[in-house]
Amino acid sequence: MDEHDRQLVFAGPEGGWLRRSNFTRRIWRPTCDDGPTILPGGVFHGLRHLHKSVLMEAEIPRVLQFELLGHELGGIYGVYGHVTEAMRTRLVDELQRRWTRLGKRAKR
């Protein structure tokens, strides 16, 4: 962000707020539907659902899932469970594996 020349990450042409309809048309739809399709036909909130499903498929520990989704883990898991560097590394490796697989599938 230090090298970013605007206050907002997703900015309009003049650097101001990007309207939702413009964001959808210019950024969201092309990202979801072009190249290796990530979430064809998906809506913005659907990313949270997709992300949670990917974490579950990859058997990522619940404590890391909750942290990534901004939730608070209750009960014994919340008291004694802590995210470790090994968990984060495993997650990154799994996401990279999936991304690589998507790219290879798109090139066919």
JSON list of C-alpha atoms in Angstrom, two decimals, residues 11-107:
[
{"chain": "A", "resi": 11, "resn": "ALA", "atom": "CA", "xyz": [-10.87, 3.42, -7.05]},
{"chain": "A", "resi": 12, "resn": "GLY", "atom": "CA", "xyz": [-12.84, 5.04, -9.82]},
{"chain": "A", "resi": 13, "resn": "PRO", "atom": "CA", "xyz": [-11.07, 6.69, -12.78]},
{"chain": "A", "resi": 14, "resn": "GLU", "atom": "CA", "xyz": [-10.59, 9.94, -10.81]},
{"chain": "A", "resi": 15, "resn": "GLY", "atom": "CA", "xyz": [-9.35, 8.12, -7.69]},
{"chain": "A", "resi": 16, "resn": "GLY", "atom": "CA", "xyz": [-12.62, 8.39, -5.75]},
{"chain": "A", "resi": 17, "resn": "TRP", "atom": "CA", "xyz": [-15.11, 5.81, -4.64]},
{"chain": "A", "resi": 18, "resn": "LEU", "atom": "CA", "xyz": [-15.95, 3.14, -7.18]},
{"chain": "A", "resi": 19, "resn": "ARG", "atom": "CA", "xyz": [-19.69, 2.67, -7.54]},
{"chain": "A", "resi": 20, "resn": "ARG", "atom": "CA", "xyz": [-20.97, -0.86, -6.92]},
{"chain": "A", "resi": 21, "resn": "SER", "atom": "CA", "xyz": [-22.27, -1.24, -10.47]},
{"chain": "A", "resi": 22, "resn": "ASN", "atom": "CA", "xyz": [-18.92, -0.12, -11.90]},
{"chain": "A", "resi": 23, "resn": "PHE", "atom": "CA", "xyz": [-17.01, -2.40, -9.54]},
{"chain": "A", "resi": 24, "resn": "THR", "atom": "CA", "xyz": [-19.15, -5.34, -10.63]},
{"chain": "A", "resi": 25, "resn": "ARG", "atom": "CA", "xyz": [-18.78, -4.59, -14.34]},
{"chain": "A", "resi": 26, "resn": "ARG", "atom": "CA", "xyz": [-15.11, -3.54, -14.43]},
{"chain": "A", "resi": 27, "resn": "ILE", "atom": "CA", "xyz": [-13.51, -5.69, -11.75]},
{"chain": "A", "resi": 28, "resn": "TRP", "atom": "CA", "xyz": [-15.75, -8.36, -10.24]},
{"chain": "A", "resi": 29, "resn": "ARG", "atom": "CA", "xyz": [-17.25, -10.02, -13.36]},
{"chain": "A", "resi": 30, "resn": "PRO", "atom": "CA", "xyz": [-13.96, -10.18, -15.30]},
{"chain": "A", "resi": 31, "resn": "THR", "atom": "CA", "xyz": [-12.17, -11.58, -12.24]},
{"chain": "A", "resi": 32, "resn": "CYS", "atom": "CA", "xyz": [-14.79, -14.28, -11.71]},
{"chain": "A", "resi": 33, "resn": "ASP", "atom": "CA", "xyz": [-15.51, -15.20, -15.30]},
{"chain": "A", "resi": 34, "resn": "ASP", "atom": "CA", "xyz": [-12.36, -14.63, -17.41]},
{"chain": "A", "resi": 35, "resn": "GLY", "atom": "CA", "xyz": [-9.16, -16.68, -17.52]},
{"chain": "A", "resi": 36, "resn": "PRO", "atom": "CA", "xyz": [-9.17, -19.58, -15.10]},
{"chain": "A", "resi": 37, "resn": "THR", "atom": "CA", "xyz": [-12.72, -19.25, -13.83]},
{"chain": "A", "resi": 38, "resn": "ILE", "atom": "CA", "xyz": [-12.65, -18.85, -10.09]},
{"chain": "A", "resi": 39, "resn": "LEU", "atom": "CA", "xyz": [-16.29, -18.30, -9.26]},
{"chain": "A", "resi": 40, "resn": "PRO", "atom": "CA", "xyz": [-18.35, -18.30, -12.48]},
{"chain": "A", "resi": 41, "resn": "GLY", "atom": "CA", "xyz": [-21.59, -16.39, -12.00]},
{"chain": "A", "resi": 42, "resn": "GLY", "atom": "CA", "xyz": [-20.64, -15.69, -8.41]},
{"chain": "A", "resi": 43, "resn": "VAL", "atom": "CA", "xyz": [-21.74, -12.75, -6.30]},
{"chain": "A", "resi": 44, "resn": "PHE", "atom": "CA", "xyz": [-19.36, -10.80, -4.08]},
{"chain": "A", "resi": 45, "resn": "HIS", "atom": "CA", "xyz": [-20.63, -12.27, -0.79]},
{"chain": "A", "resi": 46, "resn": "GLY", "atom": "CA", "xyz": [-20.24, -15.72, -2.32]},
{"chain": "A", "resi": 47, "resn": "LEU", "atom": "CA", "xyz": [-16.49, -15.38, -1.84]},
{"chain": "A", "resi": 48, "resn": "ARG", "atom": "CA", "xyz": [-16.91, -15.95, 1.88]},
{"chain": "A", "resi": 49, "resn": "HIS", "atom": "CA", "xyz": [-18.86, -19.14, 1.19]},
{"chain": "A", "resi": 50, "resn": "LEU", "atom": "CA", "xyz": [-16.32, -20.32, -1.37]},
{"chain": "A", "resi": 51, "resn": "HIS", "atom": "CA", "xyz": [-13.43, -19.53, 0.96]},
{"chain": "A", "resi": 52, "resn": "LYS", "atom": "CA", "xyz": [-15.00, -21.45, 3.85]},
{"chain": "A", "resi": 53, "resn": "SER", "atom": "CA", "xyz": [-15.71, -24.43, 1.57]},
{"chain": "A", "resi": 54, "resn": "VAL", "atom": "CA", "xyz": [-12.11, -24.47, 0.30]},
{"chain": "A", "resi": 55, "resn": "LEU", "atom": "CA", "xyz": [-10.81, -24.34, 3.87]},
{"chain": "A", "resi": 56, "resn": "MET", "atom": "CA", "xyz": [-13.07, -27.23, 4.85]},
{"chain": "A", "resi": 57, "resn": "GLU", "atom": "CA", "xyz": [-12.08, -29.31, 1.79]},
{"chain": "A", "resi": 58, "resn": "ALA", "atom": "CA", "xyz": [-8.42, -28.73, 2.61]},
{"chain": "A", "resi": 59, "resn": "GLU", "atom": "CA", "xyz": [-9.05, -29.81, 6.21]},
{"chain": "A", "resi": 60, "resn": "ILE", "atom": "CA", "xyz": [-7.58, -26.58, 7.55]},
{"chain": "A", "resi": 61, "resn": "PRO", "atom": "CA", "xyz": [-7.92, -26.46, 11.36]},
{"chain": "A", "resi": 62, "resn": "ARG", "atom": "CA", "xyz": [-11.04, -24.71, 12.62]},
{"chain": "A", "resi": 63, "resn": "VAL", "atom": "CA", "xyz": [-9.03, -22.22, 14.65]},
{"chain": "A", "resi": 64, "resn": "LEU", "atom": "CA", "xyz": [-7.38, -20.90, 11.47]},
{"chain": "A", "resi": 65, "resn": "GLN", "atom": "CA", "xyz": [-10.67, -20.99, 9.55]},
{"chain": "A", "resi": 66, "resn": "PHE", "atom": "CA", "xyz": [-12.31, -18.82, 12.18]},
{"chain": "A", "resi": 67, "resn": "GLU", "atom": "CA", "xyz": [-9.41, -16.38, 12.23]},
{"chain": "A", "resi": 68, "resn": "LEU", "atom": "CA", "xyz": [-9.45, -15.99, 8.44]},
{"chain": "A", "resi": 69, "resn": "LEU", "atom": "CA", "xyz": [-13.20, -15.40, 8.37]},
{"chain": "A", "resi": 70, "resn": "GLY", "atom": "CA", "xyz": [-13.07, -12.91, 11.24]},
{"chain": "A", "resi": 71, "resn": "HIS", "atom": "CA", "xyz": [-15.08, -15.10, 13.62]},
{"chain": "A", "resi": 72, "resn": "GLU", "atom": "CA", "xyz": [-14.45, -15.86, 17.26]},
{"chain": "A", "resi": 73, "resn": "LEU", "atom": "CA", "xyz": [-14.04, -19.54, 18.07]},
{"chain": "A", "resi": 74, "resn": "GLY", "atom": "CA", "xyz": [-15.88, -20.44, 21.26]},
{"chain": "A", "resi": 75, "resn": "GLY", "atom": "CA", "xyz": [-15.62, -23.27, 23.74]},
{"chain": "A", "resi": 76, "resn": "ILE", "atom": "CA", "xyz": [-12.52, -25.33, 24.42]},
{"chain": "A", "resi": 77, "resn": "TYR", "atom": "CA", "xyz": [-11.20, -24.75, 20.87]},
{"chain": "A", "resi": 78, "resn": "GLY", "atom": "CA", "xyz": [-11.31, -21.01, 21.46]},
{"chain": "A", "resi": 79, "resn": "VAL", "atom": "CA", "xyz": [-9.54, -21.23, 24.80]},
{"chain": "A", "resi": 80, "resn": "TYR", "atom": "CA", "xyz": [-6.80, -23.74, 23.99]},
{"chain": "A", "resi": 81, "resn": "GLY", "atom": "CA", "xyz": [-6.57, -23.71, 20.21]},
{"chain": "A", "resi": 82, "resn": "HIS", "atom": "CA", "xyz": [-4.03, -21.37, 18.65]},
{"chain": "A", "resi": 83, "resn": "VAL", "atom": "CA", "xyz": [-2.97, -20.78, 15.07]},
{"chain": "A", "resi": 84, "resn": "THR", "atom": "CA", "xyz": [0.57, -21.96, 14.34]},
{"chain": "A", "resi": 85, "resn": "GLU", "atom": "CA", "xyz": [3.02, -21.12, 11.58]},
{"chain": "A", "resi": 86, "resn": "ALA", "atom": "CA", "xyz": [2.75, -24.73, 10.36]},
{"chain": "A", "resi": 87, "resn": "MET", "atom": "CA", "xyz": [-1.01, -24.23, 9.87]},
{"chain": "A", "resi": 88, "resn": "ARG", "atom": "CA", "xyz": [-0.43, -21.06, 7.87]},
{"chain": "A", "resi": 89, "resn": "THR", "atom": "CA", "xyz": [2.24, -22.75, 5.74]},
{"chain": "A", "resi": 90, "resn": "ARG", "atom": "CA", "xyz": [-0.06, -25.69, 5.05]},
{"chain": "A", "resi": 91, "resn": "LEU", "atom": "CA", "xyz": [-2.82, -23.31, 4.00]},
{"chain": "A", "resi": 92, "resn": "VAL", "atom": "CA", "xyz": [-0.56, -21.36, 1.63]},
{"chain": "A", "resi": 93, "resn": "ASP", "atom": "CA", "xyz": [0.75, -24.60, 0.12]},
{"chain": "A", "resi": 94, "resn": "GLU", "atom": "CA", "xyz": [-2.80, -25.88, -0.42]},
{"chain": "A", "resi": 95, "resn": "LEU", "atom": "CA", "xyz": [-4.01, -22.62, -1.98]},
{"chain": "A", "resi": 96, "resn": "GLN", "atom": "CA", "xyz": [-0.97, -22.55, -4.26]},
{"chain": "A", "resi": 97, "resn": "ARG", "atom": "CA", "xyz": [-1.63, -26.15, -5.32]},
{"chain": "A", "resi": 98, "resn": "ARG", "atom": "CA", "xyz": [-5.23, -25.31, -6.16]},
{"chain": "A", "resi": 99, "resn": "TRP", "atom": "CA", "xyz": [-4.26, -22.14, -8.05]},
{"chain": "A", "resi": 100, "resn": "THR", "atom": "CA", "xyz": [-1.67, -24.03, -10.09]},
{"chain": "A", "resi": 101, "resn": "ARG", "atom": "CA", "xyz": [-4.22, -26.73, -10.89]},
{"chain": "A", "resi": 102, "resn": "LEU", "atom": "CA", "xyz": [-6.75, -24.08, -12.03]},
{"chain": "A", "resi": 103, "resn": "GLY", "atom": "CA", "xyz": [-4.13, -22.49, -14.29]},
{"chain": "A", "resi": 104, "resn": "LYS", "atom": "CA", "xyz": [-3.24, -25.79, -15.93]},
{"chain": "A", "resi": 105, "resn": "ARG", "atom": "CA", "xyz": [-6.91, -26.56, -16.49]},
{"chain": "A", "resi": 106, "resn": "ALA", "atom": "CA", "xyz": [-7.49, -23.15, -18.11]},
{"chain": "A", "resi": 107, "resn": "LYS", "atom": "CA", "xyz": [-4.62, -23.68, -20.59]}
]
